[in-house]
Short mmCIF file of C-alpha atoms in Angstrom, two decimals:
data_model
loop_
_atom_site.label_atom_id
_atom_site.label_comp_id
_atom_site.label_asym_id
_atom_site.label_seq_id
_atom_site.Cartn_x
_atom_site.Cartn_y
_atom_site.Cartn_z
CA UNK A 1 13.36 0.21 -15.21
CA UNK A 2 12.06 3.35 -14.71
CA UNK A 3 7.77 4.78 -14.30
CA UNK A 4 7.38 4.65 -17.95
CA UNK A 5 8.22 1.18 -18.21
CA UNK A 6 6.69 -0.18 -14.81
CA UNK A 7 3.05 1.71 -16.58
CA UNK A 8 3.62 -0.38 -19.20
CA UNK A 9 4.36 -3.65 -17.71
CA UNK A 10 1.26 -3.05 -15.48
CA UNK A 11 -0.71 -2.54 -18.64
CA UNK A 12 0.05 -5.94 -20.07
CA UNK A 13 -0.50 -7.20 -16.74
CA UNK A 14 -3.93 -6.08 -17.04
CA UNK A 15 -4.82 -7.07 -20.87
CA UNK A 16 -3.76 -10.07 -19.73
CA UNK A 17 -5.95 -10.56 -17.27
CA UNK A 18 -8.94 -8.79 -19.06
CA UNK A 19 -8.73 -5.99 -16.48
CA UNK A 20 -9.30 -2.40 -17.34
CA UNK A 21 -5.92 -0.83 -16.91
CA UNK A 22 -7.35 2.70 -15.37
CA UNK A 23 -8.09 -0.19 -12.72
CA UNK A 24 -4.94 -0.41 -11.11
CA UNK A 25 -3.42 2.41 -9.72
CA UNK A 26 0.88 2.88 -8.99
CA UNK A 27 2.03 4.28 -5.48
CA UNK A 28 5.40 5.03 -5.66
CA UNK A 29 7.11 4.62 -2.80
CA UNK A 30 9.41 7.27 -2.25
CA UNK A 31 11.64 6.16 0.65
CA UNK A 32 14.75 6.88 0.66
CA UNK A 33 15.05 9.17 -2.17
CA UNK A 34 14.58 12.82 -2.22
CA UNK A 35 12.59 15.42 -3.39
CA UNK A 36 14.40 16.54 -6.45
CA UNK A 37 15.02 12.74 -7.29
CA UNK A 38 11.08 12.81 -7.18
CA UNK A 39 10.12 14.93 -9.05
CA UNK A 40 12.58 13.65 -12.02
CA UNK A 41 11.79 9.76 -11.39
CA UNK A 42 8.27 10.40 -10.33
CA UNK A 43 6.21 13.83 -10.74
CA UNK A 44 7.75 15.11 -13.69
CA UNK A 45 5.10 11.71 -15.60
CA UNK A 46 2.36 12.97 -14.17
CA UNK A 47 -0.01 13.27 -10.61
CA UNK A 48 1.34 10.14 -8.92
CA UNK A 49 0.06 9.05 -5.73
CA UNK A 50 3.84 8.49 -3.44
CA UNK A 51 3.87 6.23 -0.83
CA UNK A 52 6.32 6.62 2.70
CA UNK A 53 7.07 3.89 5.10
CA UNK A 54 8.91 6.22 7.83
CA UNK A 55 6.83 8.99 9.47
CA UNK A 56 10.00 10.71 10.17
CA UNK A 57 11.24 11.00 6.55
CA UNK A 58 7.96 11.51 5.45
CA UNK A 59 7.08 14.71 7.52
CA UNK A 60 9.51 17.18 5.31
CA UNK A 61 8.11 15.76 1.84
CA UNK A 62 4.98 16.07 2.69
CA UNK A 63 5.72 19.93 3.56
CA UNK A 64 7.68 20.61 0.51
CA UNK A 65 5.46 18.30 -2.09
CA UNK A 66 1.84 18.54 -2.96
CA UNK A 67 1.11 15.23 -3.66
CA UNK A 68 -1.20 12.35 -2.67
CA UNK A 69 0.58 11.05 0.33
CA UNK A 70 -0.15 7.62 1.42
CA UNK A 71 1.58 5.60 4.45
CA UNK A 72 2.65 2.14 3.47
CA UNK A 73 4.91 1.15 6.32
CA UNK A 74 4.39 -0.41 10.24
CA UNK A 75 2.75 2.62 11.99
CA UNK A 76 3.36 2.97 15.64
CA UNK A 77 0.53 4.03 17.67
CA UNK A 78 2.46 7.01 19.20
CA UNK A 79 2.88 8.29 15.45
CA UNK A 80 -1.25 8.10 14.75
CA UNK A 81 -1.12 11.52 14.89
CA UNK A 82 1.17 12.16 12.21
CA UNK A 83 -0.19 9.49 10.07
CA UNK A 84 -3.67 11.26 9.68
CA UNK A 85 -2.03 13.91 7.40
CA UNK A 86 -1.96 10.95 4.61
CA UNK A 87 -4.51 10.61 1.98
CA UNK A 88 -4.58 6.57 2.87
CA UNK A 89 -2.82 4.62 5.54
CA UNK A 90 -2.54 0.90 4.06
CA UNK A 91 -0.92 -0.53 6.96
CA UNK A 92 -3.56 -0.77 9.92
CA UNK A 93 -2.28 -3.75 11.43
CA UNK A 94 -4.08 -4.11 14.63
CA UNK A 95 -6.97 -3.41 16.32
CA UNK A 96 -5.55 -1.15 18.98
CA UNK A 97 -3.75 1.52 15.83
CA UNK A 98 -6.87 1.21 14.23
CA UNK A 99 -8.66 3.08 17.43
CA UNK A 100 -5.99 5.15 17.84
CA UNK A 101 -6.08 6.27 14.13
CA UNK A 102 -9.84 7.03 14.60
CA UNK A 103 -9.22 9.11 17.44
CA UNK A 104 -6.65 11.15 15.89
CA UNK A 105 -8.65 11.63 12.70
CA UNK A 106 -11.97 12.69 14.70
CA UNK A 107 -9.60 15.16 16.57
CA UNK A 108 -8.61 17.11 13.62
CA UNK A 109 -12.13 16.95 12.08
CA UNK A 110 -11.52 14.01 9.57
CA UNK A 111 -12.52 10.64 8.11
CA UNK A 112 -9.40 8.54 7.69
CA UNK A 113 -9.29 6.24 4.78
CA UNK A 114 -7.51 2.90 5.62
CA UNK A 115 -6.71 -0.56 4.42
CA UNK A 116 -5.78 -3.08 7.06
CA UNK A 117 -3.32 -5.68 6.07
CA UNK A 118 -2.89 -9.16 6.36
CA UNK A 119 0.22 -11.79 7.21
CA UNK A 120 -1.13 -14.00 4.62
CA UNK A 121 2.30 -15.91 4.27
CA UNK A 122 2.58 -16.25 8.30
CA UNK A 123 5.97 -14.90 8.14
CA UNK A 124 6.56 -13.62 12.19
CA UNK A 125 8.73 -10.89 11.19
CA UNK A 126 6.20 -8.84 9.34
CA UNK A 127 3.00 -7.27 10.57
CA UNK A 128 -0.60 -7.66 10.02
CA UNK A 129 -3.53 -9.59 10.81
CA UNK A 130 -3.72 -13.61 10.53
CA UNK A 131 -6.55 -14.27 7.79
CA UNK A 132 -8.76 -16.09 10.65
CA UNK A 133 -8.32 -12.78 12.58
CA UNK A 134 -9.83 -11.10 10.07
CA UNK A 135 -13.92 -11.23 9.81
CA UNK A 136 -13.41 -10.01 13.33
CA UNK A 137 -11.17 -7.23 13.00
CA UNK A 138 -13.29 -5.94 9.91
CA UNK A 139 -16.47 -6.02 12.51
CA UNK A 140 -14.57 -3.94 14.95
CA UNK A 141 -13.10 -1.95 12.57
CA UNK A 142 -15.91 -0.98 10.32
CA UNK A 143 -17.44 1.08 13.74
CA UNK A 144 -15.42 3.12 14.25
CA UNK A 145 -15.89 6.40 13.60
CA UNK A 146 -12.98 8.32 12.23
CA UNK A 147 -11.95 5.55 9.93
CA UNK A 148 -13.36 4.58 6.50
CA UNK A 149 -12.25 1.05 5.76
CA UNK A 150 -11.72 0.53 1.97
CA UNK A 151 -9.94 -2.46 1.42
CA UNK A 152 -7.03 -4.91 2.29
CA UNK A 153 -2.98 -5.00 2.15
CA UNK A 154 -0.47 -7.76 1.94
CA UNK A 155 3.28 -7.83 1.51
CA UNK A 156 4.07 -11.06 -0.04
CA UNK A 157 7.07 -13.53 1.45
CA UNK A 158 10.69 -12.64 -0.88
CA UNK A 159 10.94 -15.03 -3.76
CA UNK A 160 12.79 -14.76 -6.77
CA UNK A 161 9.92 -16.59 -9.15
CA UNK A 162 6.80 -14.06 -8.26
CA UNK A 163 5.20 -16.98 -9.41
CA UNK A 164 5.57 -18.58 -6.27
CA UNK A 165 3.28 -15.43 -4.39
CA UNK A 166 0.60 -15.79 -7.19
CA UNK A 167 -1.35 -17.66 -4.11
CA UNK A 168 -1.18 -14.83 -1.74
CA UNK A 169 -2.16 -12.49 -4.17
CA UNK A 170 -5.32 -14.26 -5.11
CA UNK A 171 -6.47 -15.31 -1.62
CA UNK A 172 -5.85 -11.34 -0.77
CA UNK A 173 -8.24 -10.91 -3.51
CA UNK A 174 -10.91 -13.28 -2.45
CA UNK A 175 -10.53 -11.99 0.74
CA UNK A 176 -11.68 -8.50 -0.26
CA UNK A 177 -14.45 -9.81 -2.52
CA UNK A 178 -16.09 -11.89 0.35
CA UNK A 179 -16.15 -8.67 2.70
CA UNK A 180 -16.91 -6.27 -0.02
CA UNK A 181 -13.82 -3.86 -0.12
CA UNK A 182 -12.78 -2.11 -3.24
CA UNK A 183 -9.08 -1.55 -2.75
CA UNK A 184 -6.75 -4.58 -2.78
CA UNK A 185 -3.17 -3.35 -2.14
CA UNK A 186 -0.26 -5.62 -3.48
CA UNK A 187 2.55 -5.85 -5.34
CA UNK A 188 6.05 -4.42 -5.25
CA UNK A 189 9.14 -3.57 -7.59
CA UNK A 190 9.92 -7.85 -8.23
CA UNK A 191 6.35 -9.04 -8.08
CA UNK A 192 3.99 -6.16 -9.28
CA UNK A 193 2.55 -7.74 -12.55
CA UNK A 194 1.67 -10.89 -10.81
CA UNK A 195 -0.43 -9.28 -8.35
CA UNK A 196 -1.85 -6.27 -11.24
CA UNK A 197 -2.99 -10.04 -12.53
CA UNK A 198 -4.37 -11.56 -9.47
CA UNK A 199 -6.48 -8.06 -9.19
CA UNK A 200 -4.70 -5.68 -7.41
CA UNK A 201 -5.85 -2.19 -7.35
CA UNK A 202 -2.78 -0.36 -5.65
CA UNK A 203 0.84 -1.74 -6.56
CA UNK A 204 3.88 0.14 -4.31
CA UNK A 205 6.90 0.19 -6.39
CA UNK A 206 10.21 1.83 -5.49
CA UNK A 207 13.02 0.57 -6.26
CA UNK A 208 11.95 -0.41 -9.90
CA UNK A 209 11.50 3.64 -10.67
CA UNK A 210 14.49 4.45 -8.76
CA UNK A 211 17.27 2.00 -9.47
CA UNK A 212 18.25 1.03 -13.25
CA UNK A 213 17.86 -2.45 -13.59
CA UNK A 214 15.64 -3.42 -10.57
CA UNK A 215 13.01 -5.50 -11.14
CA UNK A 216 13.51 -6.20 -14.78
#
Protein backbone atom coordinates (compact mmCIF):
# COMPACT_ATOMS: atom_id res chain seq x y z
CA UNK A 1 0.00 0.00 0.00
CA UNK A 2 2.54 2.11 0.95
CA UNK A 3 2.59 5.67 3.75
CA UNK A 4 1.14 7.77 1.11
CA UNK A 5 -1.76 5.73 0.66
CA UNK A 6 -2.33 4.48 4.39
CA UNK A 7 -2.39 8.90 5.05
CA UNK A 8 -4.94 8.88 2.79
CA UNK A 9 -7.12 6.11 3.77
CA UNK A 10 -6.84 7.49 7.37
CA UNK A 11 -8.04 10.78 6.02
CA UNK A 12 -11.30 9.43 4.69
CA UNK A 13 -11.50 7.55 7.75
CA UNK A 14 -11.69 10.71 9.52
CA UNK A 15 -14.11 12.88 7.09
CA UNK A 16 -16.07 10.17 7.59
CA UNK A 17 -16.39 10.28 10.90
CA UNK A 18 -16.36 14.18 11.16
CA UNK A 19 -12.95 13.97 12.86
CA UNK A 20 -10.22 16.44 12.24
CA UNK A 21 -7.61 14.47 10.41
CA UNK A 22 -4.42 16.31 12.23
CA UNK A 23 -6.35 14.19 14.99
CA UNK A 24 -5.01 10.96 14.38
CA UNK A 25 -1.56 10.41 14.34
CA UNK A 26 0.46 7.11 12.28
CA UNK A 27 3.23 5.11 14.26
CA UNK A 28 4.90 3.07 12.01
CA UNK A 29 6.03 0.17 13.27
CA UNK A 30 9.29 -0.59 12.11
CA UNK A 31 9.98 -4.21 13.15
CA UNK A 32 11.60 -6.16 11.21
CA UNK A 33 12.80 -3.89 8.61
CA UNK A 34 15.89 -1.88 8.58
CA UNK A 35 17.18 1.36 8.65
CA UNK A 36 17.74 2.11 5.04
CA UNK A 37 14.28 0.37 4.30
CA UNK A 38 13.12 3.22 6.77
CA UNK A 39 14.09 5.84 5.70
CA UNK A 40 12.75 5.00 1.96
CA UNK A 41 9.24 3.49 3.24
CA UNK A 42 9.05 5.81 6.16
CA UNK A 43 11.31 9.07 6.82
CA UNK A 44 11.96 10.04 3.45
CA UNK A 45 7.47 11.41 3.81
CA UNK A 46 8.19 13.25 6.50
CA UNK A 47 8.88 13.29 10.73
CA UNK A 48 7.08 10.02 11.50
CA UNK A 49 6.76 8.82 14.88
CA UNK A 50 8.22 4.63 14.45
CA UNK A 51 7.08 2.25 16.67
CA UNK A 52 9.36 -1.18 17.95
CA UNK A 53 7.97 -4.18 19.62
CA UNK A 54 11.52 -5.88 20.48
CA UNK A 55 13.87 -3.95 22.83
CA UNK A 56 16.64 -5.86 21.32
CA UNK A 57 16.10 -4.76 17.68
CA UNK A 58 15.15 -1.58 18.76
CA UNK A 59 18.40 -0.56 20.68
CA UNK A 60 20.63 -0.07 17.27
CA UNK A 61 17.77 2.09 15.48
CA UNK A 62 17.34 4.07 18.02
CA UNK A 63 21.29 4.83 17.97
CA UNK A 64 21.52 5.28 14.32
CA UNK A 65 17.90 7.19 13.77
CA UNK A 66 16.68 10.38 15.25
CA UNK A 67 13.26 9.78 15.41
CA UNK A 68 10.30 9.66 17.81
CA UNK A 69 10.70 6.23 19.21
CA UNK A 70 7.79 4.65 20.78
CA UNK A 71 7.53 0.93 22.29
CA UNK A 72 4.48 -0.92 21.13
CA UNK A 73 5.25 -4.47 22.10
CA UNK A 74 5.00 -6.81 25.63
CA UNK A 75 7.74 -5.15 27.78
CA UNK A 76 9.45 -7.31 30.27
CA UNK A 77 10.17 -5.81 33.52
CA UNK A 78 13.93 -6.66 33.33
CA UNK A 79 13.97 -4.46 30.01
CA UNK A 80 12.26 -1.17 31.97
CA UNK A 81 15.39 0.20 31.74
CA UNK A 82 15.79 0.20 28.17
CA UNK A 83 12.28 1.08 27.50
CA UNK A 84 12.62 4.62 29.17
CA UNK A 85 14.74 5.79 26.17
CA UNK A 86 11.22 5.84 24.14
CA UNK A 87 9.24 8.90 23.63
CA UNK A 88 5.92 6.67 24.70
CA UNK A 89 5.62 3.13 25.89
CA UNK A 90 1.92 2.01 24.84
CA UNK A 91 2.12 -1.31 26.27
CA UNK A 92 2.04 -1.01 30.23
CA UNK A 93 0.29 -4.07 30.88
CA UNK A 94 0.46 -4.55 34.53
CA UNK A 95 0.72 -3.00 37.56
CA UNK A 96 4.06 -4.38 38.64
CA UNK A 97 5.96 -2.88 34.85
CA UNK A 98 4.17 0.08 35.49
CA UNK A 99 6.32 0.59 38.96
CA UNK A 100 9.15 -0.63 37.52
CA UNK A 101 8.88 1.84 34.54
CA UNK A 102 8.52 4.69 37.13
CA UNK A 103 11.51 3.72 38.85
CA UNK A 104 13.63 3.56 35.91
CA UNK A 105 12.36 6.87 34.55
CA UNK A 106 12.91 8.75 38.06
CA UNK A 107 16.48 7.17 37.92
CA UNK A 108 17.55 8.84 34.83
CA UNK A 109 15.78 12.13 35.76
CA UNK A 110 12.53 11.65 33.63
CA UNK A 111 8.74 11.60 33.33
CA UNK A 112 7.73 8.60 31.28
CA UNK A 113 4.76 8.97 29.08
CA UNK A 114 2.63 5.74 28.92
CA UNK A 115 -0.59 4.20 27.76
CA UNK A 116 -1.66 1.03 29.49
CA UNK A 117 -3.52 -1.42 27.41
CA UNK A 118 -6.38 -3.46 27.65
CA UNK A 119 -7.45 -7.35 26.65
CA UNK A 120 -10.70 -6.03 25.58
CA UNK A 121 -11.42 -9.22 23.38
CA UNK A 122 -10.30 -11.65 26.42
CA UNK A 123 -8.08 -13.42 24.15
CA UNK A 124 -5.41 -15.36 26.89
CA UNK A 125 -2.63 -15.20 24.58
CA UNK A 126 -2.22 -11.48 24.48
CA UNK A 127 -1.44 -9.07 27.28
CA UNK A 128 -3.11 -6.33 29.05
CA UNK A 129 -5.50 -5.47 31.60
CA UNK A 130 -9.22 -7.01 31.80
CA UNK A 131 -11.62 -3.83 31.40
CA UNK A 132 -12.99 -4.50 35.14
CA UNK A 133 -9.27 -4.32 36.15
CA UNK A 134 -9.09 -1.17 34.94
CA UNK A 135 -10.59 1.89 37.22
CA UNK A 136 -8.17 0.25 39.61
CA UNK A 137 -5.10 0.04 37.78
CA UNK A 138 -5.65 3.76 36.52
CA UNK A 139 -5.87 4.71 40.51
CA UNK A 140 -2.61 3.00 41.13
CA UNK A 141 -1.16 4.05 38.20
CA UNK A 142 -1.94 7.69 38.04
CA UNK A 143 0.54 7.99 41.51
CA UNK A 144 3.16 7.18 40.54
CA UNK A 145 5.71 9.33 40.05
CA UNK A 146 7.89 8.77 37.06
CA UNK A 147 5.00 7.96 34.83
CA UNK A 148 2.56 10.32 33.04
CA UNK A 149 -0.47 8.28 32.06
CA UNK A 150 -2.01 9.61 28.77
CA UNK A 151 -4.29 7.25 27.49
CA UNK A 152 -5.25 3.57 26.60
CA UNK A 153 -4.10 0.65 24.05
CA UNK A 154 -5.82 -2.32 22.58
CA UNK A 155 -4.83 -4.87 19.97
CA UNK A 156 -7.97 -6.10 18.52
CA UNK A 157 -8.72 -10.17 18.07
CA UNK A 158 -7.54 -11.22 13.97
CA UNK A 159 -10.55 -11.00 11.71
CA UNK A 160 -10.70 -10.68 8.19
CA UNK A 161 -14.03 -8.19 8.19
CA UNK A 162 -12.48 -5.23 10.58
CA UNK A 163 -15.96 -4.79 10.87
CA UNK A 164 -16.23 -7.39 13.26
CA UNK A 165 -13.53 -5.27 15.88
CA UNK A 166 -15.64 -2.04 15.33
CA UNK A 167 -16.90 -3.03 19.09
CA UNK A 168 -13.55 -3.10 20.64
CA UNK A 169 -12.58 -0.08 19.13
CA UNK A 170 -15.46 1.90 20.44
CA UNK A 171 -15.62 0.48 23.98
CA UNK A 172 -11.61 1.38 23.97
CA UNK A 173 -12.89 4.73 23.21
CA UNK A 174 -15.49 5.06 25.85
CA UNK A 175 -13.17 3.73 28.05
CA UNK A 176 -10.77 6.65 27.68
CA UNK A 177 -13.55 9.25 27.67
CA UNK A 178 -14.98 8.03 31.10
CA UNK A 179 -11.36 8.32 32.75
CA UNK A 180 -10.37 11.35 30.86
CA UNK A 181 -7.27 10.24 28.73
CA UNK A 182 -6.42 11.86 25.49
CA UNK A 183 -4.58 9.17 23.60
CA UNK A 184 -6.55 6.12 22.40
CA UNK A 185 -4.10 3.74 20.64
CA UNK A 186 -5.65 1.27 18.00
CA UNK A 187 -5.57 0.08 14.84
CA UNK A 188 -3.15 -1.88 12.68
CA UNK A 189 -2.19 -2.54 8.88
CA UNK A 190 -5.96 -4.72 8.24
CA UNK A 191 -8.10 -2.73 10.62
CA UNK A 192 -6.68 0.92 10.87
CA UNK A 193 -9.63 2.93 9.27
CA UNK A 194 -12.13 1.25 11.42
CA UNK A 195 -10.56 2.25 14.52
CA UNK A 196 -9.29 6.13 12.86
CA UNK A 197 -13.42 5.92 12.82
CA UNK A 198 -14.21 4.67 16.20
CA UNK A 199 -11.67 7.64 17.43
CA UNK A 200 -8.40 6.50 17.58
CA UNK A 201 -5.64 8.89 18.05
CA UNK A 202 -2.48 6.60 17.39
CA UNK A 203 -2.85 3.81 14.59
CA UNK A 204 0.52 1.29 14.38
CA UNK A 205 0.83 0.17 10.90
CA UNK A 206 3.64 -1.97 9.48
CA UNK A 207 3.16 -4.19 7.27
CA UNK A 208 0.75 -1.98 5.11
CA UNK A 209 3.95 0.57 4.46
CA UNK A 210 6.25 -2.23 4.10
CA UNK A 211 4.72 -5.00 2.05
CA UNK A 212 2.92 -4.21 -1.47
CA UNK A 213 -0.40 -5.32 -1.24
CA UNK A 214 -0.97 -5.69 2.58
CA UNK A 215 -3.85 -4.41 3.88
CA UNK A 216 -5.52 -3.23 0.75
Amino acid sequence: MGLPEVLDRIERACRRAGRDPRGVRLVAVTKGHTVPEIRDRVLRYGAFALGESRIQEALPKLAELAAEWHYIGPLQRNKAKFAVRFELVHSVDSLRLAETLARKAREVGKVQRVLLELNLGREPQKHGFLEEELPEALAQVRELEGLRLEGLMTVAPYTENPEEVRPIFARLSRLADTFGLAERSMGMSGDFEVAVEEGATLVRVGRALFEPGAGV
